[in-house]
Amino acid sequence: MDEQEQKYIDGFNSGYLLAKHEPTLAAQITASPNDHNPFFSGLVNGKSEYEREVREWAKSFSRGAPAQDDRDINRDR
Amino acid sequence: MEVICLHDEAFYSLIERVVERIKEKQNNMPVKWISGEETMKILRITSKTTLQKLRDEGKIKFSQPEKKIILYDMESINAYLNKHTY
């Protein structure tokens, strides 16, 4: 693995973590684009990855997975 | 809005410090995303085809943020290893 790739991965992990725990800060940091730096590209993509996962999670949640649980709760009442 | 110019080294070290602080708060959580090379070392496989098979079969979670970059989720690798350790 070359230095550029390692920088990209470090940025990706940082972006993911920031998006998860400090979403406002992550949005502020990535607001100014800088495609020339691998760390920054990783940062932007790591943030996007976390946001994509949240969207997927929300989608699966709204598909009605917990509906079964609700029905069971109602049945017990 | 005021714009502050920082040398790139200072900017990245600032982010690094913030990330370290978050990690400390989260009980020093390990790195989540790793390269294919590291994944192969951890799984003790030498063939890229095997790695691709694990990917295709959904055995390990991965992200492909760019065409030539594939990163692997360390948590899913650990889960896979635990499942296949007797």
Short mmCIF file of N, CA and C in Angstrom, two decimals:
data_model
loop_
_atom_site.label_atom_id
_atom_site.label_comp_id
_atom_site.label_asym_id
_atom_site.label_seq_id
_atom_site.Cartn_x
_atom_site.Cartn_y
_atom_site.Cartn_z
N MET A 1 0.84 -1.19 0.00
CA MET A 1 0.00 0.00 0.00
C MET A 1 0.88 1.25 0.00
N ASP A 2 0.59 2.17 -0.91
CA ASP A 2 1.42 3.37 -0.94
C ASP A 2 0.90 4.44 0.03
N GLU A 3 1.72 5.48 0.17
CA GLU A 3 1.42 6.53 1.15
C GLU A 3 0.09 7.24 0.84
N GLN A 4 -0.16 7.44 -0.45
CA GLN A 4 -1.39 8.12 -0.87
C GLN A 4 -2.62 7.33 -0.45
N GLU A 5 -2.53 6.00 -0.67
CA GLU A 5 -3.65 5.13 -0.33
C GLU A 5 -3.90 5.14 1.18
N GLN A 6 -2.79 5.10 1.95
CA GLN A 6 -2.93 5.11 3.41
C GLN A 6 -3.58 6.42 3.87
N LYS A 7 -3.19 7.53 3.23
CA LYS A 7 -3.77 8.83 3.58
C LYS A 7 -5.27 8.83 3.28
N TYR A 8 -5.63 8.24 2.13
CA TYR A 8 -7.04 8.16 1.74
C TYR A 8 -7.83 7.36 2.79
N ILE A 9 -7.27 6.21 3.20
CA ILE A 9 -7.96 5.36 4.18
C ILE A 9 -8.09 6.08 5.52
N ASP A 10 -7.03 6.78 5.93
CA ASP A 10 -7.09 7.55 7.19
C ASP A 10 -8.19 8.60 7.11
N GLY A 11 -8.27 9.27 5.96
CA GLY A 11 -9.30 10.28 5.75
C GLY A 11 -10.69 9.66 5.76
N PHE A 12 -10.82 8.50 5.13
CA PHE A 12 -12.11 7.80 5.05
C PHE A 12 -12.61 7.45 6.45
N ASN A 13 -11.70 6.88 7.26
CA ASN A 13 -12.08 6.52 8.62
C ASN A 13 -12.43 7.76 9.44
N SER A 14 -11.68 8.83 9.24
CA SER A 14 -11.94 10.08 9.97
C SER A 14 -13.29 10.66 9.56
N GLY A 15 -13.57 10.66 8.27
CA GLY A 15 -14.85 11.19 7.76
C GLY A 15 -16.03 10.39 8.28
N TYR A 16 -15.85 9.08 8.33
CA TYR A 16 -16.92 8.19 8.81
C TYR A 16 -17.21 8.48 10.28
N LEU A 17 -16.14 8.57 11.06
CA LEU A 17 -16.26 8.81 12.50
C LEU A 17 -16.84 10.19 12.79
N LEU A 18 -16.38 11.19 12.06
CA LEU A 18 -16.89 12.55 12.25
C LEU A 18 -18.38 12.61 11.90
N ALA A 19 -18.76 11.98 10.79
CA ALA A 19 -20.16 12.00 10.37
C ALA A 19 -21.05 11.32 11.41
N LYS A 20 -20.49 10.31 12.08
CA LYS A 20 -21.26 9.57 13.07
C LYS A 20 -21.40 10.34 14.39
N HIS A 21 -20.30 10.95 14.82
CA HIS A 21 -20.32 11.58 16.15
C HIS A 21 -20.38 13.10 16.14
N GLU A 22 -19.92 13.72 15.06
CA GLU A 22 -19.93 15.18 14.97
C GLU A 22 -20.43 15.58 13.57
N PRO A 23 -21.69 15.26 13.26
CA PRO A 23 -22.18 15.48 11.89
C PRO A 23 -22.12 16.94 11.41
N THR A 24 -22.35 17.87 12.32
CA THR A 24 -22.31 19.28 11.90
C THR A 24 -20.90 19.67 11.52
N LEU A 25 -19.95 19.28 12.38
CA LEU A 25 -18.55 19.59 12.10
C LEU A 25 -18.10 18.92 10.79
N ALA A 26 -18.53 17.68 10.59
CA ALA A 26 -18.17 16.95 9.36
C ALA A 26 -18.68 17.70 8.13
N ALA A 27 -19.90 18.20 8.23
CA ALA A 27 -20.49 18.94 7.10
C ALA A 27 -19.73 20.24 6.85
N GLN A 28 -19.33 20.90 7.94
CA GLN A 28 -18.60 22.16 7.79
C GLN A 28 -17.22 21.94 7.17
N ILE A 29 -16.54 20.89 7.65
CA ILE A 29 -15.19 20.61 7.14
C ILE A 29 -15.20 20.25 5.66
N THR A 30 -16.20 19.47 5.27
CA THR A 30 -16.22 18.98 3.88
C THR A 30 -16.95 19.94 2.92
N ALA A 31 -17.35 21.10 3.44
CA ALA A 31 -18.09 22.05 2.59
C ALA A 31 -17.24 22.62 1.46
N SER A 32 -15.96 22.79 1.71
CA SER A 32 -15.08 23.32 0.64
C SER A 32 -14.36 22.16 -0.04
N PRO A 33 -14.67 21.92 -1.30
CA PRO A 33 -14.07 20.77 -1.97
C PRO A 33 -12.56 20.91 -2.22
N ASN A 34 -11.86 19.80 -2.08
CA ASN A 34 -10.42 19.77 -2.38
C ASN A 34 -10.11 18.36 -2.88
N ASP A 35 -10.19 18.21 -4.19
CA ASP A 35 -10.01 16.88 -4.79
C ASP A 35 -8.55 16.47 -4.92
N HIS A 36 -7.65 17.41 -4.63
CA HIS A 36 -6.24 17.10 -4.87
C HIS A 36 -5.57 16.37 -3.72
N ASN A 37 -6.24 16.37 -2.59
CA ASN A 37 -5.62 15.74 -1.43
C ASN A 37 -6.30 14.42 -1.09
N PRO A 38 -5.54 13.31 -1.05
CA PRO A 38 -6.17 12.01 -0.80
C PRO A 38 -6.85 11.92 0.56
N PHE A 39 -6.27 12.59 1.59
CA PHE A 39 -6.90 12.55 2.92
C PHE A 39 -8.27 13.21 2.85
N PHE A 40 -8.34 14.34 2.17
CA PHE A 40 -9.60 15.07 2.09
C PHE A 40 -10.64 14.29 1.27
N SER A 41 -10.19 13.69 0.16
CA SER A 41 -11.13 12.87 -0.65
C SER A 41 -11.69 11.74 0.19
N GLY A 42 -10.80 11.11 0.99
CA GLY A 42 -11.23 10.03 1.87
C GLY A 42 -12.21 10.54 2.90
N LEU A 43 -11.93 11.71 3.44
CA LEU A 43 -12.79 12.32 4.45
C LEU A 43 -14.21 12.51 3.91
N VAL A 44 -14.30 13.07 2.71
CA VAL A 44 -15.60 13.32 2.07
C VAL A 44 -16.33 11.99 1.82
N ASN A 45 -15.59 11.01 1.29
CA ASN A 45 -16.22 9.72 0.97
C ASN A 45 -16.60 8.93 2.22
N GLY A 46 -15.80 9.05 3.28
CA GLY A 46 -16.13 8.38 4.55
C GLY A 46 -17.40 8.94 5.14
N LYS A 47 -17.54 10.24 5.04
CA LYS A 47 -18.76 10.91 5.52
C LYS A 47 -19.97 10.41 4.70
N SER A 48 -19.79 10.36 3.38
CA SER A 48 -20.88 9.89 2.50
C SER A 48 -21.25 8.45 2.82
N GLU A 49 -20.25 7.62 3.12
CA GLU A 49 -20.51 6.21 3.43
C GLU A 49 -21.41 6.11 4.66
N TYR A 50 -21.08 6.89 5.70
CA TYR A 50 -21.90 6.83 6.91
C TYR A 50 -23.32 7.30 6.61
N GLU A 51 -23.44 8.38 5.84
CA GLU A 51 -24.77 8.91 5.51
C GLU A 51 -25.58 7.90 4.68
N ARG A 52 -24.88 7.19 3.78
CA ARG A 52 -25.54 6.16 2.97
C ARG A 52 -26.07 5.04 3.87
N GLU A 53 -25.23 4.63 4.84
CA GLU A 53 -25.65 3.57 5.77
C GLU A 53 -26.88 3.98 6.57
N VAL A 54 -26.90 5.24 6.99
CA VAL A 54 -28.04 5.74 7.76
C VAL A 54 -29.30 5.71 6.90
N ARG A 55 -29.14 6.12 5.62
CA ARG A 55 -30.29 6.12 4.70
C ARG A 55 -30.82 4.70 4.52
N GLU A 56 -29.87 3.75 4.32
CA GLU A 56 -30.25 2.34 4.15
C GLU A 56 -30.98 1.82 5.39
N TRP A 57 -30.43 2.19 6.54
CA TRP A 57 -31.02 1.75 7.80
C TRP A 57 -32.45 2.30 7.92
N ALA A 58 -32.60 3.58 7.60
CA ALA A 58 -33.91 4.22 7.70
C ALA A 58 -34.90 3.57 6.72
N LYS A 59 -34.40 3.22 5.53
CA LYS A 59 -35.24 2.59 4.51
C LYS A 59 -35.74 1.24 5.01
N SER A 60 -34.82 0.45 5.55
CA SER A 60 -35.19 -0.89 6.01
C SER A 60 -36.17 -0.78 7.19
N PHE A 61 -36.00 0.26 7.97
CA PHE A 61 -36.87 0.47 9.13
C PHE A 61 -38.29 0.82 8.66
N SER A 62 -38.35 1.64 7.59
CA SER A 62 -39.67 2.07 7.11
C SER A 62 -40.34 1.04 6.23
N ARG A 63 -39.58 -0.02 5.84
CA ARG A 63 -40.18 -1.07 5.01
C ARG A 63 -41.16 -1.93 5.81
N GLY A 64 -41.22 -1.69 7.11
CA GLY A 64 -42.21 -2.38 7.92
C GLY A 64 -41.67 -3.52 8.74
N ALA A 65 -40.34 -3.61 8.86
CA ALA A 65 -39.78 -4.69 9.67
C ALA A 65 -40.33 -4.71 11.09
N PRO A 66 -40.46 -3.54 11.74
CA PRO A 66 -40.96 -3.61 13.12
C PRO A 66 -42.47 -3.76 13.22
N ALA A 67 -43.16 -3.76 12.07
CA ALA A 67 -44.61 -3.86 12.10
C ALA A 67 -45.07 -5.13 12.79
N GLN A 68 -44.31 -6.20 12.55
CA GLN A 68 -44.62 -7.48 13.17
C GLN A 68 -44.62 -7.34 14.69
N ASP A 69 -43.58 -6.64 15.20
CA ASP A 69 -43.47 -6.44 16.64
C ASP A 69 -44.67 -5.67 17.18
N ASP A 70 -45.06 -4.62 16.43
CA ASP A 70 -46.19 -3.81 16.86
C ASP A 70 -47.45 -4.67 16.98
N ARG A 71 -47.59 -5.55 15.96
CA ARG A 71 -48.78 -6.39 15.94
C ARG A 71 -48.80 -7.31 17.17
N ASP A 72 -47.61 -7.83 17.50
CA ASP A 72 -47.52 -8.71 18.66
C ASP A 72 -47.87 -7.97 19.94
N ILE A 73 -47.39 -6.72 20.02
CA ILE A 73 -47.67 -5.93 21.21
C ILE A 73 -49.17 -5.72 21.35
N ASN A 74 -49.82 -5.39 20.20
CA ASN A 74 -51.26 -5.14 20.22
C ASN A 74 -52.04 -6.40 20.63
N ARG A 75 -51.52 -7.54 20.17
CA ARG A 75 -52.21 -8.79 20.46
C ARG A 75 -52.21 -9.06 21.98
N ASP A 76 -51.12 -8.69 22.62
CA ASP A 76 -51.01 -8.94 24.06
C ASP A 76 -51.94 -8.06 24.89
N ARG A 77 -52.36 -6.96 24.29
CA ARG A 77 -53.12 -6.00 25.10
C ARG A 77 -54.51 -6.49 25.48
N MET B 1 -19.00 35.78 6.56
CA MET B 1 -18.20 34.67 7.08
C MET B 1 -16.71 34.93 6.84
N GLU B 2 -15.93 34.70 7.89
CA GLU B 2 -14.49 34.89 7.75
C GLU B 2 -13.85 33.58 7.28
N VAL B 3 -12.85 33.69 6.44
CA VAL B 3 -12.16 32.49 5.99
C VAL B 3 -10.77 32.48 6.59
N ILE B 4 -10.42 31.37 7.25
CA ILE B 4 -9.09 31.26 7.84
C ILE B 4 -8.28 30.28 7.02
N CYS B 5 -7.10 30.70 6.61
CA CYS B 5 -6.24 29.82 5.82
C CYS B 5 -5.29 29.08 6.74
N LEU B 6 -5.26 27.79 6.57
CA LEU B 6 -4.35 26.96 7.37
C LEU B 6 -3.46 26.18 6.43
N HIS B 7 -2.24 25.94 6.83
CA HIS B 7 -1.37 25.07 6.06
C HIS B 7 -1.99 23.69 6.09
N ASP B 8 -1.93 22.93 4.98
CA ASP B 8 -2.62 21.63 4.96
C ASP B 8 -2.19 20.72 6.11
N GLU B 9 -0.89 20.75 6.45
CA GLU B 9 -0.40 19.90 7.54
C GLU B 9 -1.14 20.22 8.85
N ALA B 10 -1.32 21.51 9.10
CA ALA B 10 -1.99 21.96 10.33
C ALA B 10 -3.45 21.53 10.31
N PHE B 11 -4.08 21.68 9.13
CA PHE B 11 -5.49 21.31 8.99
C PHE B 11 -5.71 19.83 9.27
N TYR B 12 -4.85 18.98 8.68
CA TYR B 12 -5.04 17.54 8.85
C TYR B 12 -4.68 17.09 10.26
N SER B 13 -3.69 17.77 10.85
CA SER B 13 -3.36 17.36 12.22
C SER B 13 -4.48 17.80 13.18
N LEU B 14 -5.15 18.90 12.84
CA LEU B 14 -6.30 19.35 13.63
C LEU B 14 -7.42 18.31 13.57
N ILE B 15 -7.71 17.84 12.38
CA ILE B 15 -8.75 16.82 12.21
C ILE B 15 -8.36 15.54 12.96
N GLU B 16 -7.07 15.19 12.84
CA GLU B 16 -6.57 14.00 13.52
C GLU B 16 -6.82 14.08 15.03
N ARG B 17 -6.54 15.29 15.58
CA ARG B 17 -6.74 15.49 17.03
C ARG B 17 -8.22 15.33 17.39
N VAL B 18 -9.10 15.90 16.56
CA VAL B 18 -10.55 15.81 16.82
C VAL B 18 -10.98 14.34 16.80
N VAL B 19 -10.47 13.62 15.79
CA VAL B 19 -10.82 12.20 15.64
C VAL B 19 -10.31 11.40 16.84
N GLU B 20 -9.08 11.71 17.28
CA GLU B 20 -8.52 11.03 18.45
C GLU B 20 -9.39 11.26 19.68
N ARG B 21 -9.85 12.50 19.84
CA ARG B 21 -10.69 12.86 20.97
C ARG B 21 -12.01 12.06 20.93
N ILE B 22 -12.58 11.94 19.72
CA ILE B 22 -13.83 11.16 19.59
C ILE B 22 -13.57 9.70 19.96
N LYS B 23 -12.42 9.18 19.47
CA LYS B 23 -12.08 7.77 19.76
C LYS B 23 -11.94 7.55 21.25
N GLU B 24 -11.28 8.51 21.92
CA GLU B 24 -11.12 8.39 23.38
C GLU B 24 -12.47 8.34 24.08
N LYS B 25 -13.36 9.21 23.62
CA LYS B 25 -14.70 9.25 24.20
C LYS B 25 -15.42 7.93 23.99
N GLN B 26 -15.16 7.29 22.85
CA GLN B 26 -15.83 6.02 22.51
C GLN B 26 -14.99 4.82 22.95
N ASN B 27 -14.20 4.99 24.00
CA ASN B 27 -13.34 3.92 24.53
C ASN B 27 -12.37 3.35 23.49
N ASN B 28 -11.69 4.23 22.84
CA ASN B 28 -10.66 3.87 21.85
C ASN B 28 -11.10 2.81 20.84
N MET B 29 -12.18 3.11 20.18
CA MET B 29 -12.70 2.17 19.18
C MET B 29 -11.65 1.91 18.08
N PRO B 30 -11.56 0.67 17.62
CA PRO B 30 -10.56 0.37 16.59
C PRO B 30 -10.93 0.97 15.23
N VAL B 31 -9.98 0.98 14.33
CA VAL B 31 -10.22 1.48 12.97
C VAL B 31 -11.30 0.64 12.32
N LYS B 32 -12.23 1.29 11.63
CA LYS B 32 -13.35 0.54 11.03
C LYS B 32 -13.04 0.05 9.62
N TRP B 33 -12.49 0.93 8.79
CA TRP B 33 -12.29 0.57 7.38
C TRP B 33 -10.82 0.28 7.09
N ILE B 34 -10.56 -0.87 6.48
CA ILE B 34 -9.17 -1.24 6.17
C ILE B 34 -9.05 -1.62 4.69
N SER B 35 -7.80 -1.64 4.24
CA SER B 35 -7.55 -1.94 2.82
C SER B 35 -7.71 -3.43 2.53
N GLY B 36 -7.74 -3.76 1.25
CA GLY B 36 -7.84 -5.16 0.83
C GLY B 36 -6.62 -5.95 1.27
N GLU B 37 -5.47 -5.28 1.20
CA GLU B 37 -4.21 -5.92 1.58
C GLU B 37 -4.25 -6.36 3.06
N GLU B 38 -4.69 -5.44 3.92
CA GLU B 38 -4.79 -5.75 5.35
C GLU B 38 -5.84 -6.84 5.60
N THR B 39 -6.95 -6.75 4.85
CA THR B 39 -8.02 -7.74 5.00
C THR B 39 -7.49 -9.14 4.70
N MET B 40 -6.71 -9.23 3.62
CA MET B 40 -6.16 -10.54 3.23
C MET B 40 -5.21 -11.07 4.30
N LYS B 41 -4.44 -10.16 4.90
CA LYS B 41 -3.52 -10.59 5.96
C LYS B 41 -4.30 -11.13 7.16
N ILE B 42 -5.34 -10.39 7.55
CA ILE B 42 -6.13 -10.79 8.73
C ILE B 42 -6.84 -12.12 8.48
N LEU B 43 -7.38 -12.27 7.27
CA LEU B 43 -8.11 -13.51 6.94
C LEU B 43 -7.16 -14.65 6.55
N ARG B 44 -5.89 -14.31 6.44
CA ARG B 44 -4.86 -15.27 6.03
C ARG B 44 -5.19 -15.91 4.69
N ILE B 45 -5.54 -15.06 3.75
CA ILE B 45 -5.75 -15.55 2.39
C ILE B 45 -4.75 -14.84 1.47
N THR B 46 -4.37 -15.52 0.41
CA THR B 46 -3.39 -14.92 -0.48
C THR B 46 -3.98 -14.60 -1.85
N SER B 47 -5.19 -15.12 -2.08
CA SER B 47 -5.77 -14.94 -3.40
C SER B 47 -6.82 -13.82 -3.42
N LYS B 48 -6.65 -12.93 -4.39
CA LYS B 48 -7.61 -11.83 -4.52
C LYS B 48 -8.97 -12.35 -4.98
N THR B 49 -8.95 -13.51 -5.65
CA THR B 49 -10.20 -14.11 -6.10
C THR B 49 -11.04 -14.56 -4.91
N THR B 50 -10.35 -15.11 -3.90
CA THR B 50 -11.06 -15.53 -2.69
C THR B 50 -11.68 -14.32 -2.00
N LEU B 51 -10.92 -13.24 -1.98
CA LEU B 51 -11.42 -12.01 -1.36
C LEU B 51 -12.66 -11.52 -2.10
N GLN B 52 -12.60 -11.58 -3.42
CA GLN B 52 -13.74 -11.15 -4.24
C GLN B 52 -14.96 -12.04 -3.98
N LYS B 53 -14.68 -13.35 -3.82
CA LYS B 53 -15.76 -14.31 -3.56
C LYS B 53 -16.46 -13.96 -2.24
N LEU B 54 -15.66 -13.65 -1.23
CA LEU B 54 -16.23 -13.29 0.08
C LEU B 54 -17.09 -12.04 -0.03
N ARG B 55 -16.63 -11.13 -0.89
CA ARG B 55 -17.36 -9.88 -1.15
C ARG B 55 -18.68 -10.18 -1.86
N ASP B 56 -18.56 -10.96 -2.94
CA ASP B 56 -19.74 -11.26 -3.77
C ASP B 56 -20.81 -12.03 -3.00
N GLU B 57 -20.35 -12.89 -2.10
CA GLU B 57 -21.30 -13.70 -1.34
C GLU B 57 -21.83 -12.97 -0.11
N GLY B 58 -21.38 -11.74 0.06
CA GLY B 58 -21.86 -10.92 1.19
C GLY B 58 -21.35 -11.39 2.55
N LYS B 59 -20.23 -12.11 2.53
CA LYS B 59 -19.69 -12.63 3.80
C LYS B 59 -19.00 -11.53 4.60
N ILE B 60 -18.42 -10.58 3.89
CA ILE B 60 -17.80 -9.45 4.58
C ILE B 60 -18.33 -8.15 3.96
N LYS B 61 -18.48 -7.16 4.82
CA LYS B 61 -19.03 -5.88 4.37
C LYS B 61 -17.92 -5.02 3.77
N PHE B 62 -18.23 -4.38 2.67
CA PHE B 62 -17.21 -3.53 2.04
C PHE B 62 -17.86 -2.26 1.51
N SER B 63 -16.99 -1.31 1.20
CA SER B 63 -17.46 -0.06 0.59
C SER B 63 -16.55 0.23 -0.60
N GLN B 64 -17.17 0.66 -1.68
CA GLN B 64 -16.36 1.01 -2.86
C GLN B 64 -16.62 2.48 -3.19
N PRO B 65 -15.93 3.37 -2.46
CA PRO B 65 -16.18 4.81 -2.67
C PRO B 65 -15.72 5.31 -4.03
N GLU B 66 -14.70 4.67 -4.59
CA GLU B 66 -14.24 5.03 -5.93
C GLU B 66 -13.98 3.74 -6.70
N LYS B 67 -13.96 3.89 -8.02
CA LYS B 67 -13.86 2.70 -8.88
C LYS B 67 -12.73 1.75 -8.47
N LYS B 68 -11.57 2.31 -8.17
CA LYS B 68 -10.42 1.46 -7.88
C LYS B 68 -10.17 1.25 -6.39
N ILE B 69 -11.03 1.80 -5.55
CA ILE B 69 -10.79 1.67 -4.11
C ILE B 69 -11.90 0.86 -3.45
N ILE B 70 -11.49 -0.23 -2.82
CA ILE B 70 -12.44 -1.04 -2.05
C ILE B 70 -11.91 -1.13 -0.63
N LEU B 71 -12.75 -0.76 0.32
CA LEU B 71 -12.36 -0.83 1.73
C LEU B 71 -13.28 -1.84 2.44
N TYR B 72 -12.72 -2.47 3.45
CA TYR B 72 -13.45 -3.55 4.13
C TYR B 72 -13.75 -3.17 5.57
N ASP B 73 -14.93 -3.57 6.03
CA ASP B 73 -15.37 -3.25 7.38
C ASP B 73 -14.78 -4.25 8.37
N MET B 74 -13.95 -3.73 9.25
CA MET B 74 -13.24 -4.55 10.24
C MET B 74 -14.21 -5.34 11.12
N GLU B 75 -15.35 -4.73 11.46
CA GLU B 75 -16.33 -5.42 12.31
C GLU B 75 -16.85 -6.68 11.63
N SER B 76 -17.13 -6.56 10.32
CA SER B 76 -17.66 -7.72 9.60
C SER B 76 -16.58 -8.79 9.42
N ILE B 77 -15.32 -8.36 9.34
CA ILE B 77 -14.22 -9.34 9.22
C ILE B 77 -14.10 -10.12 10.53
N ASN B 78 -14.18 -9.38 11.64
CA ASN B 78 -14.14 -10.05 12.95
C ASN B 78 -15.31 -11.01 13.12
N ALA B 79 -16.50 -10.57 12.67
CA ALA B 79 -17.68 -11.42 12.78
C ALA B 79 -17.49 -12.68 11.95
N TYR B 80 -16.93 -12.52 10.75
CA TYR B 80 -16.70 -13.66 9.86
C TYR B 80 -15.71 -14.64 10.51
N LEU B 81 -14.64 -14.08 11.10
CA LEU B 81 -13.62 -14.92 11.73
C LEU B 81 -14.21 -15.67 12.93
N ASN B 82 -15.01 -14.97 13.72
CA ASN B 82 -15.63 -15.62 14.89
C ASN B 82 -16.54 -16.77 14.47
N LYS B 83 -17.25 -16.53 13.37
CA LYS B 83 -18.19 -17.54 12.87
C LYS B 83 -17.46 -18.78 12.37
N HIS B 84 -16.24 -18.57 11.88
CA HIS B 84 -15.50 -19.69 11.29
C HIS B 84 -14.36 -20.17 12.17
N THR B 85 -14.41 -19.85 13.44
CA THR B 85 -13.39 -20.33 14.36
C THR B 85 -14.03 -21.37 15.28
N TYR B 86 -13.39 -22.51 15.35
CA TYR B 86 -13.97 -23.58 16.18
C TYR B 86 -13.12 -23.81 17.42
#
